[in-house]
Coordinates of C-alpha atoms in Angstrom, one line a residue:
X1 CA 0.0 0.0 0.0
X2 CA 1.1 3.2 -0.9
X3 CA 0.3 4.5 3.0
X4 CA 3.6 2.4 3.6
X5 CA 5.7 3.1 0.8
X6 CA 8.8 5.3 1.4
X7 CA 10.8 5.0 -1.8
X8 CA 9.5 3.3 -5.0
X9 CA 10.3 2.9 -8.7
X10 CA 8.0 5.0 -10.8
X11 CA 7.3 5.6 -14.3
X12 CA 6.9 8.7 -15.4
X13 CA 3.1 8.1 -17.2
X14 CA 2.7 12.3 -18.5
X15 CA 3.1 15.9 -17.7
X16 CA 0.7 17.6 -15.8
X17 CA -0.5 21.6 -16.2
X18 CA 2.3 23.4 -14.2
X19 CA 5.1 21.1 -15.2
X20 CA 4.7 17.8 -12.4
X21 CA 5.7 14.4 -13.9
X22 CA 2.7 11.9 -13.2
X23 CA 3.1 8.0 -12.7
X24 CA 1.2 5.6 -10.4
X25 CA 2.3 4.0 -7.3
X26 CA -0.5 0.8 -6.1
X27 CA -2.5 2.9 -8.4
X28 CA -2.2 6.3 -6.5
X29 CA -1.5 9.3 -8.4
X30 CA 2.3 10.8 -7.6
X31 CA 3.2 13.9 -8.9
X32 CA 7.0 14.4 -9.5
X33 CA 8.6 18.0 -10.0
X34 CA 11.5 17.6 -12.4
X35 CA 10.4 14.5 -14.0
X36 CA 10.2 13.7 -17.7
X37 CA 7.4 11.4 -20.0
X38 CA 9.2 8.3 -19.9
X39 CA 11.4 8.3 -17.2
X40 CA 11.9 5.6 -14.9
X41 CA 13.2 6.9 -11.8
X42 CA 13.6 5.8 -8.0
X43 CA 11.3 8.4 -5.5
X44 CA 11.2 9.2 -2.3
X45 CA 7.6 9.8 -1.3
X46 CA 7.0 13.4 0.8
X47 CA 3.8 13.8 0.8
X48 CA 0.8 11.8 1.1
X49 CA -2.9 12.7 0.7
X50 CA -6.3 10.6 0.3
X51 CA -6.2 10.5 -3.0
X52 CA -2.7 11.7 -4.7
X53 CA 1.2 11.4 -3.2
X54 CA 4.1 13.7 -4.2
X55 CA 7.5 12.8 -4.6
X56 CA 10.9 13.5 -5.3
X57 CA 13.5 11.8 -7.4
X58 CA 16.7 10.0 -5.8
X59 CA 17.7 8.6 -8.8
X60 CA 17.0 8.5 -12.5
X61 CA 16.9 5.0 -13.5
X62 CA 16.0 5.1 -17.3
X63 CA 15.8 8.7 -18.7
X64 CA 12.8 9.2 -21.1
X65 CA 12.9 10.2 -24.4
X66 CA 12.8 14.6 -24.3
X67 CA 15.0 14.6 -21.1
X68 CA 18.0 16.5 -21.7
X69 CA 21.2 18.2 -19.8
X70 CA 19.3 21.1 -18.0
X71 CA 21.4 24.6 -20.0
X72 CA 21.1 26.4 -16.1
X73 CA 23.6 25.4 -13.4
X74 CA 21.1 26.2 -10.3
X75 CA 18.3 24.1 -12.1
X76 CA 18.0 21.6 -9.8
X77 CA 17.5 24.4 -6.7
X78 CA 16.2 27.2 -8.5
X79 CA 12.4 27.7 -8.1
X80 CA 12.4 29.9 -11.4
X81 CA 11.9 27.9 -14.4
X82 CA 10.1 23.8 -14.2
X83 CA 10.6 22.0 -17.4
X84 CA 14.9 22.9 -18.6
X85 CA 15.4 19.3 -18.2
X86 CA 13.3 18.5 -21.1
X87 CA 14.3 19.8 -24.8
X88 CA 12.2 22.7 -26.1
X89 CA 10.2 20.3 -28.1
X90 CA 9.4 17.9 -25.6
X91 CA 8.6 20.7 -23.2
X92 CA 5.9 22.5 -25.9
X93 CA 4.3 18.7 -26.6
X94 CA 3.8 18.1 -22.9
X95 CA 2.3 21.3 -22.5
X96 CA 0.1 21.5 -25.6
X97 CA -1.2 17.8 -24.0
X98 CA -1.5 18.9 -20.5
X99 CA -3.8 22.1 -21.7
X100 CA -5.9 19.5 -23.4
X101 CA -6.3 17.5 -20.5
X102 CA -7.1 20.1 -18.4
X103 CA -10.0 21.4 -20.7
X104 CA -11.2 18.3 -21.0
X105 CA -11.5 16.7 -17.6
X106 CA -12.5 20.5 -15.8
X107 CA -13.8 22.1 -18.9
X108 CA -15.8 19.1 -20.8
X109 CA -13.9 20.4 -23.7
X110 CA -12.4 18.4 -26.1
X111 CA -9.8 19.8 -28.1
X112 CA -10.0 17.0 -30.8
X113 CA -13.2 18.2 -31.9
X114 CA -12.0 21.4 -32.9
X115 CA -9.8 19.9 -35.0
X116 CA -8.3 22.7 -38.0
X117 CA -9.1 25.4 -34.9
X118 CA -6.0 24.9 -32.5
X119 CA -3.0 26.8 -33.1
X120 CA 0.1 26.6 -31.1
X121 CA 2.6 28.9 -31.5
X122 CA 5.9 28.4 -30.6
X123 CA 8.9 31.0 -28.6
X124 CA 12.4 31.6 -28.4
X125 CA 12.9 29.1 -25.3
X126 CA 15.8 31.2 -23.6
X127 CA 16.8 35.0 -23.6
X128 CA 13.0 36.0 -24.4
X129 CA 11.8 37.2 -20.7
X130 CA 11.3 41.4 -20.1
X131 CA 10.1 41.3 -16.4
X132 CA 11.5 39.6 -13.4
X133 CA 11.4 39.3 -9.1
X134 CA 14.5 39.5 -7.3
X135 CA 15.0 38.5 -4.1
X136 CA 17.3 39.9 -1.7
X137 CA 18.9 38.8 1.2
X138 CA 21.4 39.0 3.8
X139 CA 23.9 35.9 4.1
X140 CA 27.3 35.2 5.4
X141 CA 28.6 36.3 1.9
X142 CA 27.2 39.9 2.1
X143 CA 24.2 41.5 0.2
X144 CA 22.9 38.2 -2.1
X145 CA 20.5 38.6 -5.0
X146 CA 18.7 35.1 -6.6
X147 CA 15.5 33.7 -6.7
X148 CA 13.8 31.5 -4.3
X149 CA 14.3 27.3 -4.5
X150 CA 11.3 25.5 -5.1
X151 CA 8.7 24.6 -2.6
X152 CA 10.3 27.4 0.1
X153 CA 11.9 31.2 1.0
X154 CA 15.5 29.9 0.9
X155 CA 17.6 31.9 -1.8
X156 CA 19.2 30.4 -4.7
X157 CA 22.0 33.2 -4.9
X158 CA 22.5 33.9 -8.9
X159 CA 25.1 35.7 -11.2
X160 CA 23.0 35.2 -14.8
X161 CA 19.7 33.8 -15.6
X162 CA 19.4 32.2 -19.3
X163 CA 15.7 33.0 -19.9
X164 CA 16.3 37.0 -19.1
X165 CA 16.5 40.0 -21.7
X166 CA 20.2 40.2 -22.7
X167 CA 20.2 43.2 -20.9
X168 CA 18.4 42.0 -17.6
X169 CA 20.9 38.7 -17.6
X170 CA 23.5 41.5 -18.0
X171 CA 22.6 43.1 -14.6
X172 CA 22.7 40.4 -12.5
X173 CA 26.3 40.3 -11.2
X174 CA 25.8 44.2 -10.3
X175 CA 23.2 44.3 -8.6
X176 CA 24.4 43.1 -5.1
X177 CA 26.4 46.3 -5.2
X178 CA 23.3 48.3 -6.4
X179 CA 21.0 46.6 -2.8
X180 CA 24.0 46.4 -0.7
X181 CA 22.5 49.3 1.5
X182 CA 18.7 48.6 0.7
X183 CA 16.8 47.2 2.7
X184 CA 14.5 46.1 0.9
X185 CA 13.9 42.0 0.6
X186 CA 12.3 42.4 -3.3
X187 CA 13.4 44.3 -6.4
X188 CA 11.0 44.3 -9.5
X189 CA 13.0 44.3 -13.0
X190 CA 11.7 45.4 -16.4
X191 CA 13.1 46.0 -20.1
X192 CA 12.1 47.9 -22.7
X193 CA 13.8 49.6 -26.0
X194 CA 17.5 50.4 -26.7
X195 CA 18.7 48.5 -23.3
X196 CA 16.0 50.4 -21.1
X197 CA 15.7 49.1 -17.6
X198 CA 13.6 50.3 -14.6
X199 CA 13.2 49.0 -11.3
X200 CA 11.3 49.0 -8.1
X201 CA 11.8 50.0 -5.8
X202 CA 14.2 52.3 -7.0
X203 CA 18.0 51.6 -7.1
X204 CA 21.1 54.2 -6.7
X205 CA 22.7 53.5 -10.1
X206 CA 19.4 52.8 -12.1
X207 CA 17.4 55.1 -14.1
X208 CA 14.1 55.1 -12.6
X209 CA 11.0 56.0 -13.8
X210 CA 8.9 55.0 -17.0
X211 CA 10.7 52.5 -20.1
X212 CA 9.4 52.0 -23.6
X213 CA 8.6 49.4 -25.3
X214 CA 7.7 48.8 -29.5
X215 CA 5.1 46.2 -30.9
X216 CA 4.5 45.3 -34.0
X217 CA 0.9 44.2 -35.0
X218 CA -1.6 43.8 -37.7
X219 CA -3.3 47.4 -37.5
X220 CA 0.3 49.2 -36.6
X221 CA 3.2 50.2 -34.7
X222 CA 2.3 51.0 -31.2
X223 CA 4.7 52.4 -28.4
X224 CA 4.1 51.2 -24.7
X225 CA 5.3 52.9 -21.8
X226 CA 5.3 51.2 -18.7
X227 CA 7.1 50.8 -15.1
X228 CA 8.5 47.2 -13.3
X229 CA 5.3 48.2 -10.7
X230 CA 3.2 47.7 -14.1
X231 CA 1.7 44.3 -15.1
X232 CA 3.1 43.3 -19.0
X233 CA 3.7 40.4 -20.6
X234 CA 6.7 39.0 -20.6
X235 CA 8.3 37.2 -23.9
X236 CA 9.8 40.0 -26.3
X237 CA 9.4 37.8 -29.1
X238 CA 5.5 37.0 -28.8
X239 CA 3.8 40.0 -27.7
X240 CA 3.4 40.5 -31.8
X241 CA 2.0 36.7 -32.0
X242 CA -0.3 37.7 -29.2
X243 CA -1.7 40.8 -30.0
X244 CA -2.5 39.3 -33.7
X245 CA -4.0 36.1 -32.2
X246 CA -6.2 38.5 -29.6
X247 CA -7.7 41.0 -32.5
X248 CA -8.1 37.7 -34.7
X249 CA -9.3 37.6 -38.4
X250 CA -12.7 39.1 -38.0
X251 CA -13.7 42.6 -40.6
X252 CA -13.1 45.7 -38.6
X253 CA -16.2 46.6 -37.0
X254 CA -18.1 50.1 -35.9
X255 CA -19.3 48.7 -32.5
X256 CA -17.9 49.0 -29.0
X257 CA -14.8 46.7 -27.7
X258 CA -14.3 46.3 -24.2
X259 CA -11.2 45.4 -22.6
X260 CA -11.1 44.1 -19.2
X261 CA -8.5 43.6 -17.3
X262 CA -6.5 46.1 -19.6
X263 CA -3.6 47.1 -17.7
X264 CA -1.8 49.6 -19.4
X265 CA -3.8 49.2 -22.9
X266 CA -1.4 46.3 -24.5
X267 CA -4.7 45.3 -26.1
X268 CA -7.0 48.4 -26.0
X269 CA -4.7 50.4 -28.5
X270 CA -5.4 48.0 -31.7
X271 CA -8.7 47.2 -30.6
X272 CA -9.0 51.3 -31.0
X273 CA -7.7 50.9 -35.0
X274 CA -10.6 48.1 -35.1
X275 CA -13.8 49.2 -33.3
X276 CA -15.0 52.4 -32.9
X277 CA -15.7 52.2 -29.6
X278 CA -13.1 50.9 -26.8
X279 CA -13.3 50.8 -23.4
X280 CA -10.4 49.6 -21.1
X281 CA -11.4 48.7 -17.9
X282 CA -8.7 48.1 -14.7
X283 CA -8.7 48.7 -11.0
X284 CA -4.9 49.2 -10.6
X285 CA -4.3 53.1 -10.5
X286 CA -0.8 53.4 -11.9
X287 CA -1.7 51.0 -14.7
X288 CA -4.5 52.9 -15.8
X289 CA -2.8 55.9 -15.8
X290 CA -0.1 54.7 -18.1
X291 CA -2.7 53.0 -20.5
X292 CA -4.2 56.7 -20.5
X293 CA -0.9 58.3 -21.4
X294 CA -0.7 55.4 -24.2
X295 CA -3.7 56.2 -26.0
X296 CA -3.6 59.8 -26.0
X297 CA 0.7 59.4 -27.4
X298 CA -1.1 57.7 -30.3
X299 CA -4.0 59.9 -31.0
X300 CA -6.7 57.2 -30.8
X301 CA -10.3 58.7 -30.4
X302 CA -13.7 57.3 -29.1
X303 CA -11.6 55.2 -26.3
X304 CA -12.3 55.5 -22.3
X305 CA -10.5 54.3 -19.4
X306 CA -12.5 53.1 -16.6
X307 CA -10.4 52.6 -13.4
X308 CA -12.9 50.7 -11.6
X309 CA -13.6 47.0 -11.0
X310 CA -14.4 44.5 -13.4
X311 CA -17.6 43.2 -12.1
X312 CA -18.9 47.1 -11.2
X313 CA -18.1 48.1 -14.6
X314 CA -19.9 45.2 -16.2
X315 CA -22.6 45.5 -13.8
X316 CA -23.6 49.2 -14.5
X317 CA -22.2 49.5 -18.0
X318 CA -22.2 46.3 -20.6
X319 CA -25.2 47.1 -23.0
X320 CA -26.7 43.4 -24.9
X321 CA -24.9 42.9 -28.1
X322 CA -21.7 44.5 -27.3
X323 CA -19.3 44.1 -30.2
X324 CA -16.3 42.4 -28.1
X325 CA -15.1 41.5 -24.7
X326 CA -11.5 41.0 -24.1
X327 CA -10.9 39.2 -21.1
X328 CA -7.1 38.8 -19.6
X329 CA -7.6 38.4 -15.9
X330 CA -4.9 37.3 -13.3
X331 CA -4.7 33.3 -12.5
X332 CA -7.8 33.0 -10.6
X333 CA -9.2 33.5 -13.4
X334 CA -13.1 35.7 -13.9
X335 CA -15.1 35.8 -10.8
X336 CA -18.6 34.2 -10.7
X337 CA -20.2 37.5 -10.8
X338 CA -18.1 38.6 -14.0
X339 CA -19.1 34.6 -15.6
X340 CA -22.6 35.4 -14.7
X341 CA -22.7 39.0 -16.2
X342 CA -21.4 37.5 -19.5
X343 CA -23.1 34.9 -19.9
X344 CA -26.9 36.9 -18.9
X345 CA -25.8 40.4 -21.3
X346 CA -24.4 38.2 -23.9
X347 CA -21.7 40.2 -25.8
X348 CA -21.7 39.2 -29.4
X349 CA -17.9 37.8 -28.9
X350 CA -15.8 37.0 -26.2
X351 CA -11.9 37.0 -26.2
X352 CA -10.4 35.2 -23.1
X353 CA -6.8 35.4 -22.5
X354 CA -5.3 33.0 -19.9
X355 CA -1.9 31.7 -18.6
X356 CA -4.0 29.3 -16.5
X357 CA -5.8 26.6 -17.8
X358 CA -7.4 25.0 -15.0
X359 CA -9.8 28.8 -14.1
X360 CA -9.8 28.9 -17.9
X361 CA -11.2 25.6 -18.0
X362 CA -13.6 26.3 -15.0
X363 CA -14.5 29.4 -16.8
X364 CA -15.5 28.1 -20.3
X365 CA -17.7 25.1 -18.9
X366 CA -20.1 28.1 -17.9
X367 CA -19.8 30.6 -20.4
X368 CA -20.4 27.4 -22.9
X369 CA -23.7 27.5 -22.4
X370 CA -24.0 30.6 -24.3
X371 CA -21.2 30.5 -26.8
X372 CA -19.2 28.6 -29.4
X373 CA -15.2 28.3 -28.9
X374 CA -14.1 29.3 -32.8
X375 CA -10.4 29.1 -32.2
X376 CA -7.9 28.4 -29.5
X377 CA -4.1 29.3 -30.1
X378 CA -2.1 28.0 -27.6
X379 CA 1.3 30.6 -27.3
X380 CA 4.1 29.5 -25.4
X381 CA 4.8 33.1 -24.0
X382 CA 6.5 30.7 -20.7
X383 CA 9.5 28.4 -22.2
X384 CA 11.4 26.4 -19.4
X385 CA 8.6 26.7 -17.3
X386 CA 4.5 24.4 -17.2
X387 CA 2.2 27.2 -18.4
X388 CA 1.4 28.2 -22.0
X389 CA -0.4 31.5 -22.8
X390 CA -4.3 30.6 -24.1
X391 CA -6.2 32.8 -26.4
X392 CA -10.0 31.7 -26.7
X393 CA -12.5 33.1 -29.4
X394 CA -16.2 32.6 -28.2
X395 CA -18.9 33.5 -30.7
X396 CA -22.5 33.7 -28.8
X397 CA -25.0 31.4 -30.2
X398 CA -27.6 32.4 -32.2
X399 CA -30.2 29.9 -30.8
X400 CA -29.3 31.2 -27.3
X401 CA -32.4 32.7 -25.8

């Protein structure tokens, strides 16, 4: 029985969302951090519960097939990154698979009967990521910088980091000099244009204040500015992919766009060049002030920002038949309020933009009974790590009372 089990042999069955390896032990589930598809390994046992275990591995015994050499020497310690032992294409296949799974047994949504309407779209796997969290602390070596191990607060001290900026990686080794007389346990990171880099809180020897940062995308050049106190996605090389996947392939249209969740108008600026009315909603105040000074910098007109909550916006504000709804909220995913207020007004189409497919799947299974999923493009705006970036397009159906 598994209740007595210390250390086992395993087989690694899958990859579950997040980045666990799954295999069975007396038929218990026993999720494994660090493990690949394939891999026969010898566990130790750390955690039992009714109905799952976790483990951790002692000793590979058999590798499987994707694992590889993990390219970062604190891997194994680091709390950062999930998935460098398995090459770039076994990561993005065990992903892709675990998103599936995850729709389907939370969702009831089968991704095989959308066949021709899911799209994944690959990304640089190292060197790609604009924003990071430092940690800080005080050790026996001085004033350490690094990021917290896996499972606890202990610092992994670190000199480079392979899936940073260039110019973030670059950093690194200067900035226990930089917090040697902060006190302060966190420092916030982010990049933008020609080597930009801001930080908070602020740090002698850093330029502070506001970065910017160019995108590319199928209605036009926009120019973001932004602070490291500011929400924006991360992977350089995909915000283009993700802004074109968000607008999709549907004619321009005269009606109103809402953007919820909006923080500093990533999508509320080409939604302006597409609709010709656009509301970004979000309840964080410095965000909302920097996605006002990006839409005036570009001259957009008949666009609003509402710095408000979601659900009170929705509440006193979404007419029947609204154009769009662009939905991007944090992992928790939409509140039952904001499901409900959807699914009763009934916007003509809904984009929902997720890096977390279990809420996502949660959140579908009730806005299904009002809409049709068109297209899923699953963007992996997270490589080295378990999560991949969804992008959903809902139509409402037209039999829907």
């Amino acid at each position: 029985m598994l209740t007595e089990v210390v250390e086992s042999e395993l087989t690694i069955d899958k990859l579950v969302f997040g980045g666990d390896g799954l295999g069975r032990i007396d038929g218990i589930p026993v999720f494994v951090p660090r493990a690949a598809p394939g891999d026969r390994l010898y566990v130790k046992v750390v955690d039992r519960q009714t109905k799952y275990a976790r483990g951790e591995i002692l000793e590979v015994l058999e590798p499987g097939p994707g694992r590889r050499e993990p390219p970062c020497p604190v891997f194994a310690r680091c709390g950062g990154c999930d998935l460098q032992h398995l090459t770039d294409e076994a990561q993005l296949r065990a992903k892709v698979e675990a998103v599936a799974e995850t729709l389907r047994r939370i969702g009831r949504i089968d991704t095989r009967d959308l066949e021709g309407a899911v799209e994944v779209v690959p990304g640089a796997p190292f060197g790609y990521r604009l924003r990071t969290q430092i940690h800080v602390a005080t050790t026996e070596r001085g004033r350490e910088v690094g990021y917290f191990a896996r499972g606890s607060h202990d610092l992994v001290a670190i000199e480079q980091c392979p899936i940073l900026v260039p110019e973030l990686d670059a950093l690194l080794p200067q900035l226990p000099r930089l917090v040697r007389d902060s006190h302060h346990a966190r420092v916030d990171l982010a990049a933008g244009d020609d080597g930009a880099i801001t930080a908070s809180p602020p740090l002698d020897g850093l330029p502070q204040g506001e970065i910017s940062l160019g995108v590319d995308t199928p209605v036009g050049h926009f120019t973001y500015r932004f602070d490291a106190r500011s929400f924006f996605q991360g992977h350089r090389g995909q915000l283009p992919e993700l802004v074109r996947r968000v607008l999709g392939d549907f004619a321009d249209a005269e009606g109103t766009a809402v953007d919820l969740y909006a923080g500093v108008g990533l999508f509320s600026l080409p939604l302006a060049r597409r609709y010709g009315r656009v509301v970004a909603v979000e309840t964080d105040r410095i965000a909302t002030r920097y996605a006002r000074k990006n839409l005036e910098a570009h001259d957009l007109d008949g666009v609003e920002v509402a710095n408000v909550s979601v659900e009170r916006w929705l509440e006193e504000n979404l007419e029947p038949a609204t154009a769009r709804v662009v939905v991007d909220p944090p992992r928790g995913g939409l509140s039952a309020k904001v499901r409900h207020l959807l699914v009763t007004r009934r916007p003509e189409r809904i984009t929902y933009v997720s890096c977390e497919a279990s809420t996502l799947a949660r959140d579908l299974k009730q806005l299904g009974r009002r809409y049709t999923i068109e297209h899923i493009a699953l963007l992996d705006l997270f490589p080295q790590t378990g999560h991949l970036e969804s992008v959903v397009q809902l139509r409402a159906n037209e039999e829907a009372p």
